[in-house]
XYZ file of C-alpha atoms in Angstrom:
577
model
C 0.000 0.000 0.000
C 1.196 3.464 -0.924
C 1.323 5.915 2.023
C 0.878 9.626 1.483
C 3.626 11.721 2.878
C 3.303 14.972 4.796
C 2.468 17.921 2.625
C 1.883 15.788 -0.403
C -1.225 16.594 -2.413
C -3.842 13.855 -2.480
C -3.743 11.839 -5.646
C -7.038 11.543 -7.477
C -8.618 8.137 -7.673
C -8.583 6.721 -11.163
C -10.088 3.973 -13.277
C -12.478 1.473 -11.777
C -11.576 2.518 -8.255
C -14.143 5.306 -8.306
C -17.785 5.115 -9.495
C -18.892 8.613 -10.099
C -22.543 9.533 -10.615
C -22.451 12.874 -12.325
C -25.346 15.248 -11.759
C -25.679 17.270 -14.951
C -27.608 19.895 -13.062
C -24.941 20.407 -10.407
C -22.757 23.502 -10.373
C -19.257 23.444 -11.810
C -16.614 22.492 -9.275
C -19.052 20.654 -7.019
C -17.550 17.684 -5.210
C -18.094 14.417 -7.006
C -20.694 11.975 -5.815
C -19.304 8.573 -5.003
C -22.009 5.989 -5.337
C -24.629 8.376 -4.084
C -22.478 9.918 -1.288
C -20.766 13.297 -1.440
C -17.259 14.349 -0.855
C -14.952 13.046 1.736
C -16.888 10.131 3.169
C -15.890 6.820 1.638
C -18.694 4.555 0.436
C -19.858 2.034 2.976
C -19.771 -1.657 2.482
C -22.763 -3.885 2.824
C -22.271 -4.059 6.635
C -21.747 -0.364 7.096
C -17.885 -0.545 7.494
C -15.336 0.953 5.141
C -14.189 -1.419 2.391
C -10.732 -2.883 2.865
C -8.334 -1.377 0.360
C -10.384 1.738 -0.284
C -8.254 4.869 -0.114
C -8.913 7.159 2.834
C -9.859 10.766 2.235
C -7.100 12.374 0.250
C -5.393 9.000 -0.248
C -3.861 7.715 -3.451
C -4.768 4.845 -5.647
C -4.892 1.339 -4.425
C -2.461 -0.912 -6.199
C -2.925 -4.527 -7.168
C -5.830 -6.879 -7.407
C -7.133 -6.115 -3.969
C -7.739 -2.477 -4.932
C -9.667 -3.415 -8.067
C -11.787 -5.960 -6.269
C -12.563 -3.505 -3.511
C -13.695 -0.867 -5.966
C -15.946 -3.344 -7.824
C -17.529 -4.404 -4.563
C -18.221 -0.777 -3.714
C -20.030 -0.227 -7.035
C -22.221 -3.317 -6.546
C -23.150 -2.357 -3.025
C -24.066 1.169 -4.067
C -26.210 -0.120 -6.918
C -28.060 -2.497 -4.588
C -28.733 0.077 -1.895
C -29.481 3.097 -4.146
C -33.012 4.670 -4.553
C -35.578 2.812 -6.696
C -36.312 4.391 -10.093
C -39.521 6.383 -10.513
C -41.633 5.348 -13.507
C -43.821 8.447 -13.838
C -44.580 11.767 -12.320
C -47.284 12.070 -9.642
C -50.790 12.346 -11.112
C -52.474 15.703 -11.429
C -56.186 16.109 -10.735
C -57.048 15.987 -14.431
C -54.866 12.956 -15.074
C -56.386 11.061 -12.170
C -59.892 11.756 -13.451
C -58.847 10.780 -16.974
C -57.353 7.444 -15.959
C -60.427 6.674 -13.865
C -62.720 7.453 -16.786
C -60.573 5.342 -19.123
C -61.200 2.378 -16.841
C -64.874 2.489 -17.805
C -63.874 1.730 -21.416
C -60.747 -0.322 -20.724
C -61.185 -2.110 -17.382
C -57.947 -2.273 -15.409
C -56.320 0.764 -17.066
C -56.073 2.665 -13.788
C -54.564 -0.332 -12.011
C -51.952 -0.702 -14.757
C -51.089 2.985 -14.382
C -50.695 2.544 -10.647
C -48.232 -0.332 -11.179
C -50.652 -3.107 -10.181
C -50.230 -4.973 -13.412
C -51.504 -8.362 -12.334
C -54.756 -6.925 -10.972
C -55.133 -4.734 -14.052
C -54.922 -7.674 -16.422
C -57.302 -9.689 -14.243
C -59.895 -6.902 -14.440
C -59.437 -6.618 -18.184
C -60.032 -10.358 -18.580
C -62.938 -10.514 -16.117
C -64.898 -7.509 -17.442
C -63.634 -6.433 -20.825
C -63.421 -9.817 -22.529
C -67.014 -10.916 -21.663
C -68.347 -7.546 -22.828
C -66.527 -7.872 -26.148
C -67.628 -11.488 -26.464
C -71.264 -10.506 -25.910
C -71.062 -7.844 -28.626
C -69.505 -10.326 -31.058
C -72.147 -12.946 -30.224
C -74.975 -10.462 -30.827
C -73.455 -9.485 -34.177
C -73.084 -13.128 -35.215
C -76.680 -13.914 -34.238
C -77.902 -10.909 -36.194
C -75.927 -11.852 -39.293
C -77.052 -15.457 -39.084
C -80.707 -14.396 -39.120
C -81.536 -15.952 -35.747
C -82.504 -12.648 -34.176
C -85.745 -14.148 -32.927
C -83.810 -15.700 -30.060
C -83.751 -12.254 -28.444
C -87.557 -12.357 -28.175
C -87.536 -15.426 -25.920
C -88.585 -14.960 -22.306
C -85.439 -16.705 -21.071
C -83.199 -14.516 -23.229
C -84.902 -11.345 -22.049
C -84.630 -12.304 -18.374
C -80.978 -13.213 -18.869
C -80.440 -9.811 -20.433
C -82.028 -8.056 -17.457
C -79.868 -9.977 -14.968
C -76.696 -9.278 -16.948
C -77.575 -5.584 -17.243
C -78.064 -5.257 -13.490
C -74.838 -7.155 -12.792
C -72.994 -4.971 -15.304
C -74.243 -1.785 -13.643
C -72.982 -2.923 -10.242
C -69.671 -4.178 -11.645
C -68.871 -0.958 -13.524
C -69.849 1.214 -10.558
C -67.442 -0.681 -8.300
C -64.786 -0.724 -11.032
C -64.674 3.070 -11.258
C -64.740 3.440 -7.511
C -61.815 1.064 -6.937
C -59.904 2.539 -9.878
C -60.159 5.952 -8.262
C -58.946 4.667 -4.896
C -56.058 2.765 -6.526
C -54.710 5.972 -8.056
C -54.336 7.388 -4.501
C -56.260 10.657 -4.634
C -54.961 11.475 -1.123
C -51.719 12.649 -2.759
C -53.630 15.539 -4.335
C -54.174 18.865 -2.691
C -57.357 19.414 -0.737
C -58.998 21.169 -3.663
C -57.899 18.411 -6.061
C -59.390 15.755 -3.822
C -62.736 17.549 -3.705
C -62.876 18.154 -7.473
C -61.807 14.636 -8.411
C -64.171 13.080 -5.869
C -67.186 14.966 -7.232
C -66.335 14.213 -10.882
C -65.648 10.533 -10.260
C -68.860 10.265 -8.227
C -70.807 11.573 -11.208
C -68.948 9.127 -13.462
C -69.817 6.214 -11.175
C -73.504 7.041 -11.432
C -73.387 7.875 -15.159
C -71.682 4.629 -16.131
C -74.671 2.681 -14.817
C -77.105 4.577 -17.087
C -76.608 2.415 -20.233
C -77.103 -0.735 -18.200
C -80.208 0.680 -16.519
C -81.609 1.737 -19.902
C -80.961 -1.726 -21.316
C -82.663 -3.443 -18.386
C -85.653 -1.086 -18.583
C -86.017 -1.585 -22.347
C -85.892 -5.366 -22.032
C -88.421 -5.350 -19.195
C -90.726 -3.095 -21.224
C -90.414 -5.414 -24.205
C -91.170 -8.421 -22.044
C -94.221 -6.779 -20.479
C -95.482 -5.600 -23.870
C -95.115 -9.122 -25.224
C -97.058 -10.496 -22.262
C -99.842 -7.925 -22.709
C -100.305 -8.375 -26.466
C -99.426 -12.010 -27.168
C -101.205 -14.680 -25.151
C -99.723 -18.149 -24.627
C -101.270 -21.149 -26.325
C -102.236 -22.468 -22.885
C -104.789 -19.633 -22.617
C -106.721 -20.947 -25.650
C -107.755 -24.612 -25.532
C -108.356 -24.584 -29.300
C -104.896 -23.219 -30.142
C -102.405 -25.520 -31.841
C -99.138 -25.848 -29.868
C -96.111 -24.260 -31.545
C -93.228 -26.557 -32.442
C -89.999 -24.566 -32.567
C -88.446 -26.948 -35.089
C -91.423 -26.270 -37.418
C -93.165 -23.120 -36.117
C -95.402 -22.647 -39.180
C -96.659 -26.229 -39.193
C -95.271 -27.085 -42.616
C -97.191 -24.253 -44.282
C -95.742 -22.776 -47.436
C -97.454 -19.441 -46.834
C -98.707 -17.727 -43.683
C -101.639 -15.321 -43.954
C -102.126 -12.422 -41.538
C -105.245 -10.246 -41.427
C -104.248 -6.657 -40.614
C -107.180 -4.616 -39.361
C -107.421 -0.907 -38.700
C -110.245 -0.416 -36.216
C -112.216 2.822 -35.942
C -113.039 2.866 -32.256
C -113.676 6.562 -31.765
C -115.098 7.795 -28.472
C -118.440 8.778 -30.044
C -119.041 5.306 -31.506
C -120.045 2.016 -29.946
C -118.053 -1.068 -30.813
C -115.378 -1.399 -33.474
C -115.696 -0.565 -37.158
C -113.063 -2.245 -39.295
C -112.362 0.522 -41.781
C -109.073 -0.903 -43.074
C -108.724 -4.600 -43.908
C -105.633 -6.080 -45.549
C -104.369 -9.642 -45.776
C -100.596 -10.077 -45.879
C -99.785 -13.435 -47.438
C -96.122 -14.195 -46.668
C -94.071 -16.830 -48.434
C -92.150 -18.423 -45.575
C -89.052 -19.415 -47.541
C -88.409 -16.108 -49.337
C -90.402 -13.514 -47.417
C -92.091 -12.357 -50.639
C -95.449 -10.916 -49.664
C -98.728 -10.051 -51.369
C -100.962 -7.441 -49.757
C -104.672 -7.960 -50.520
C -106.755 -4.856 -49.797
C -110.475 -5.364 -49.289
C -112.858 -2.397 -49.409
C -114.956 -1.679 -46.363
C -118.103 -1.525 -48.523
C -117.677 -4.952 -50.088
C -121.251 -6.263 -49.830
C -122.816 -9.605 -49.037
C -119.663 -11.602 -48.359
C -120.051 -15.357 -47.944
C -118.946 -17.515 -45.032
C -117.587 -21.049 -44.928
C -120.266 -23.622 -45.759
C -121.391 -25.464 -42.663
C -120.418 -22.692 -40.239
C -123.065 -20.993 -38.090
C -122.706 -17.766 -40.057
C -122.774 -19.671 -43.353
C -126.043 -21.323 -42.373
C -127.580 -18.050 -41.242
C -126.531 -16.199 -44.405
C -126.463 -18.786 -47.216
C -126.862 -16.066 -49.849
C -124.359 -13.653 -48.343
C -124.057 -11.495 -45.251
C -127.366 -9.736 -44.566
C -128.539 -10.235 -48.142
C -132.061 -9.250 -47.173
C -130.878 -5.664 -46.698
C -130.460 -3.990 -50.106
C -127.912 -1.450 -48.895
C -126.534 -3.335 -45.900
C -124.246 -6.225 -45.275
C -120.960 -4.350 -45.646
C -117.727 -6.121 -44.856
C -116.833 -3.653 -42.100
C -120.007 -4.664 -40.208
C -119.109 -8.333 -39.809
C -116.851 -7.887 -36.759
C -119.381 -6.004 -34.658
C -122.295 -8.161 -35.783
C -120.542 -11.274 -34.492
C -119.728 -9.572 -31.209
C -123.378 -8.604 -30.760
C -124.697 -12.095 -31.637
C -122.846 -14.783 -29.651
C -124.899 -17.567 -31.187
C -123.411 -17.061 -34.668
C -119.870 -17.878 -33.512
C -120.278 -20.615 -30.894
C -117.403 -21.498 -28.620
C -115.840 -18.031 -28.716
C -115.743 -15.475 -25.931
C -116.503 -11.784 -26.236
C -113.664 -10.107 -28.077
C -112.916 -13.318 -30.001
C -116.163 -13.648 -31.968
C -115.585 -10.576 -34.156
C -112.081 -11.555 -35.328
C -113.142 -15.170 -35.942
C -116.117 -14.097 -38.102
C -114.108 -11.587 -40.135
C -111.251 -14.049 -40.691
C -113.752 -16.638 -41.920
C -115.473 -14.176 -44.282
C -112.249 -12.827 -45.807
C -110.621 -16.238 -45.980
C -113.608 -17.703 -47.801
C -113.702 -14.689 -50.132
C -110.027 -15.070 -51.133
C -110.010 -18.871 -50.911
C -107.220 -18.619 -48.326
C -106.916 -19.800 -44.761
C -106.326 -16.725 -42.661
C -104.026 -17.904 -39.877
C -103.766 -14.907 -37.565
C -105.087 -11.392 -37.187
C -103.783 -8.150 -35.696
C -105.977 -5.154 -34.856
C -104.613 -1.649 -34.310
C -106.920 1.162 -33.300
C -106.641 3.925 -35.900
C -106.069 6.616 -33.319
C -103.469 4.445 -31.647
C -101.742 4.170 -35.011
C -101.525 7.968 -35.126
C -99.687 7.916 -31.810
C -97.299 5.296 -33.175
C -96.526 7.550 -36.133
C -95.703 10.379 -33.743
C -93.503 7.997 -31.752
C -91.257 7.302 -34.762
C -91.068 10.968 -35.754
C -93.702 11.057 -38.514
C -94.026 9.501 -41.979
C -92.402 10.830 -45.145
C -94.917 10.626 -47.983
C -95.438 12.400 -51.283
C -98.920 13.948 -51.257
C -100.153 14.201 -54.853
C -102.845 16.789 -54.208
C -104.310 18.752 -51.342
C -106.295 16.504 -48.995
C -108.909 18.391 -46.920
C -110.139 16.536 -43.865
C -112.707 16.838 -41.123
C -116.484 16.719 -41.495
C -118.196 16.640 -44.880
C -116.355 19.618 -46.289
C -112.876 19.290 -44.842
C -113.162 22.187 -42.428
C -110.668 20.807 -39.905
C -107.590 21.266 -42.062
C -105.801 20.503 -45.305
C -102.772 18.323 -45.994
C -100.917 20.243 -48.673
C -99.523 18.586 -51.775
C -95.795 17.900 -51.995
C -93.191 15.867 -50.175
C -94.306 15.946 -46.552
C -93.373 14.496 -43.218
C -96.826 13.821 -41.840
C -97.540 13.905 -38.135
C -99.638 11.153 -36.592
C -102.864 13.118 -36.959
C -102.065 14.066 -40.558
C -101.130 10.479 -41.477
C -104.368 9.248 -39.907
C -106.537 11.666 -41.875
C -104.508 11.246 -45.041
C -105.600 7.609 -44.967
C -109.172 8.239 -43.780
C -110.424 11.394 -45.478
C -113.172 10.999 -48.066
C -113.653 14.720 -48.665
C -113.646 15.234 -52.434
C -112.779 11.564 -53.102
C -114.153 8.061 -52.582
C -113.473 4.921 -50.569
C -111.197 3.464 -53.219
C -108.932 6.488 -53.315
C -108.829 6.338 -49.539
C -107.791 2.671 -49.696
C -104.898 3.592 -51.967
C -103.739 6.257 -49.537
C -104.047 3.788 -46.665
C -101.763 1.428 -48.549
C -99.178 4.208 -48.840
C -99.437 4.880 -45.110
C -98.995 1.194 -44.237
C -96.067 0.834 -46.640
C -94.414 4.003 -45.338
C -94.695 2.822 -41.747
C -93.312 -0.627 -42.620
C -90.298 0.888 -44.387
C -89.540 3.770 -42.050
C -90.041 1.965 -38.734
C -86.528 0.522 -38.929
C -85.022 -1.390 -35.977
C -82.889 1.618 -35.015
C -85.922 3.934 -35.072
C -88.002 1.470 -33.069
C -85.278 1.015 -30.454
C -84.762 4.768 -30.156
C -88.481 5.311 -29.505
C -89.258 1.935 -28.033
C -90.824 3.192 -24.808
C -93.425 5.297 -26.632
C -94.201 2.619 -29.206
C -94.563 -0.089 -26.563
C -96.872 2.098 -24.484
C -99.163 2.683 -27.454
C -99.075 -0.926 -28.636
C -100.041 -2.297 -25.228
C -103.200 -0.189 -25.216
C -104.145 -0.088 -28.887
C -103.106 -3.455 -30.353
C -104.795 -6.848 -30.210
C -103.881 -10.153 -31.851
C -104.292 -13.912 -31.629
C -100.662 -14.649 -32.531
C -99.417 -16.903 -29.699
C -96.518 -15.781 -27.563
C -94.505 -18.871 -28.454
C -94.503 -17.705 -32.082
C -93.066 -14.243 -31.424
C -89.419 -15.199 -31.935
C -90.215 -16.883 -35.256
C -92.436 -13.974 -36.270
C -89.501 -11.632 -35.648
C -87.298 -13.607 -38.019
C -90.060 -13.707 -40.641
C -90.642 -9.950 -40.369
C -86.960 -9.235 -40.999
C -87.086 -11.540 -44.007
C -90.116 -9.667 -45.357
C -88.381 -6.318 -44.949
C -85.751 -7.292 -47.533
C -88.152 -9.156 -49.837
C -90.520 -8.176 -52.647
C -93.959 -6.913 -51.576
C -96.731 -6.590 -54.159
C -100.321 -5.515 -53.785
C -103.785 -6.255 -55.135
C -106.897 -4.139 -54.498
C -110.431 -5.429 -55.086
C -111.934 -2.142 -56.223
C -113.721 -0.831 -59.353
C -113.531 -0.985 -62.255
C -111.896 -4.429 -62.011
C -114.121 -5.560 -59.139
C -117.612 -4.295 -58.421
C -118.209 -4.057 -54.672
C -122.019 -4.020 -54.769
C -122.388 -7.441 -56.381
C -118.918 -9.006 -56.442
C -117.805 -11.737 -58.788
C -116.416 -14.105 -56.161
C -114.795 -16.454 -58.656
C -112.998 -13.552 -60.323
C -111.662 -12.447 -56.926
C -110.353 -15.940 -56.186
C -108.748 -16.287 -59.617
C -106.946 -12.955 -59.246
C -105.802 -13.951 -55.758
C -104.327 -17.243 -56.951
C -102.566 -15.531 -59.864
C -101.056 -12.914 -57.552
C -99.714 -15.591 -55.219
C -98.142 -17.561 -58.053
C -96.397 -14.507 -59.464
C -95.162 -13.484 -56.021
C -93.209 -16.735 -55.769
C -91.587 -16.323 -59.170
C -88.264 -14.503 -59.585
C -88.577 -10.878 -60.616
C -88.587 -10.471 -64.395
C -86.454 -7.356 -64.256
C -84.535 -5.473 -61.530
C -86.869 -3.621 -59.232
C -86.297 -0.835 -56.788
C -85.764 -2.020 -53.254
C -88.804 -2.051 -51.045
C -92.498 -2.457 -51.775
C -93.798 -2.880 -55.311
C -97.355 -1.834 -55.940
C -99.658 0.481 -57.779
C -101.664 2.674 -55.445
C -104.083 3.710 -58.137
C -107.787 3.126 -57.722
C -107.818 0.346 -60.284
C -108.292 -3.180 -59.015
C -105.275 -5.359 -59.744
C -101.869 -3.818 -59.426
C -99.950 -3.293 -62.607
C -97.459 -5.917 -61.430
C -100.161 -8.548 -61.967
C -101.587 -7.288 -65.267
C -99.932 -8.750 -68.368
C -99.803 -6.841 -71.598
C -100.245 -3.094 -72.083
C -101.864 -1.129 -69.317
C -105.310 0.352 -69.718
C -105.624 3.959 -70.769
C -105.902 6.644 -68.172
C -109.438 7.438 -69.286
C -110.587 3.976 -68.208
C -109.575 4.623 -64.642
C -111.087 6.784 -61.942
C -109.419 10.154 -61.783
C -109.410 10.750 -58.080
C -106.413 8.793 -56.916
C -103.718 9.770 -54.452
C -100.932 8.912 -56.878
C -100.663 8.907 -60.669
C -102.077 6.009 -62.669
C -100.508 4.380 -65.690
C -97.193 3.638 -63.932
C -94.868 1.046 -65.517
C -95.194 -2.541 -64.429
C -93.394 -3.336 -61.179
C -92.734 0.246 -60.092
C -92.108 0.398 -56.383
C -94.469 1.812 -53.829
C -91.552 3.885 -52.580
C -91.581 5.848 -55.820
C -95.347 6.063 -56.052
C -95.854 7.226 -52.486
C -92.610 9.174 -52.180
C -91.258 7.554 -49.020
């Protein structure tokens, strides 16, 4: 060992004997830092004593292997006992709120930021992955066409339970994320601000889950109110989910618009349409029957058929209109035996219309006309092209006028657009009603219905009635979506093709059969998407009439849309949806 003599200047340590941590921010000439310690104090060893062979203050270099080993040991000890590195700066109030809010979208983000990586990844797997998996599953079900599964009671109850569990889970997630980020390190003001904001976030994050649960519960209750189970009707045929339509090639629905105004007793069926749906393709034919179709026949052998063998109320020269059948059956229980009040009217009307068209009408659905107006308001109105001014109210249209042009009709305007007979006749009104029905079917998209579901469900529960069994709802949902993308044609039984006062029943049946056959055939030429029909006052739609169309002079002039349209033109173009 080299010993420093008196008065000799201390030799600087060199090479590996000194580990020097330079502070770039320190002033020039500042004493060097030796392994985290300033100046003249030698670095300690692991046991707190000075390392053997380390030069004393002011001493010279240590020679030999012992000096090198001592210096290396000093560096290792300093590295082991030095301060731990800091990964990030302390969070500000805004950053803490931001990381907490991010946890609502990316569960575990706040825990990862706080250094709790294992817990962060566990939260991401426990909450984020199931949420993503549910979204993917819903998308796959929708694309596969099995959306009816969402209408099942078990699916809806599962959705409610999951929504409630999700609300609780996300509330606790935000709360624990906030605590993990240690808000107590903030100033007093920062703690107050962040606490209030995160409290609002905790409540707000539960809103989507609460809305989902409420919507599903409303849907379930609406389904229970409108659709009755097969167990409630001893005569109902049980639904087999593997073959819900019982092997039928077509399913026929009677759609009735009831006029149940407050100043009238009973129900007048002012709008009657049969939707015949081809199960495989969804192609649909709409048959419109006029309210003043007289002396309809009933099935031979039925009570009504025996009472009116020559047609409904044939003894009355100006009576026996089709829109009187429903109420007549309700007022005379003996003509429809085995049916309760409220069931006799639909059964009689289904029998009369089915026998008239030579079809078996499977189900019916009644919507009160004024309830329909509220539904139109619920979806934000109907966009329709009004061909000419339509006055409405009373005999002279003193209540108001629906102006011609492209209009978004309110519920009241849509109702009177389809009902007004001021300056026109029943057949023109039927054509307008067809436009209203087609507009509602096209514009009541799933997104619109979901957005306004609460209003629509409230109206439907009070104003709708049907005999479609609850077990068929999920399959009906799938069929309705199929119809929405299919071809819809229309046939009206109105003059001059069909005389309503003394109808040619065989001609009606022949036209019906021809319309059904053509509906199942591929389209002869590309057609515009949506409904295909002719809303003119002539009887058969142009889609069903081969050869050149009749001249305009052979057709009634008072129609809501122009006549003489090319074959197969869509109802969207004719009605201006």
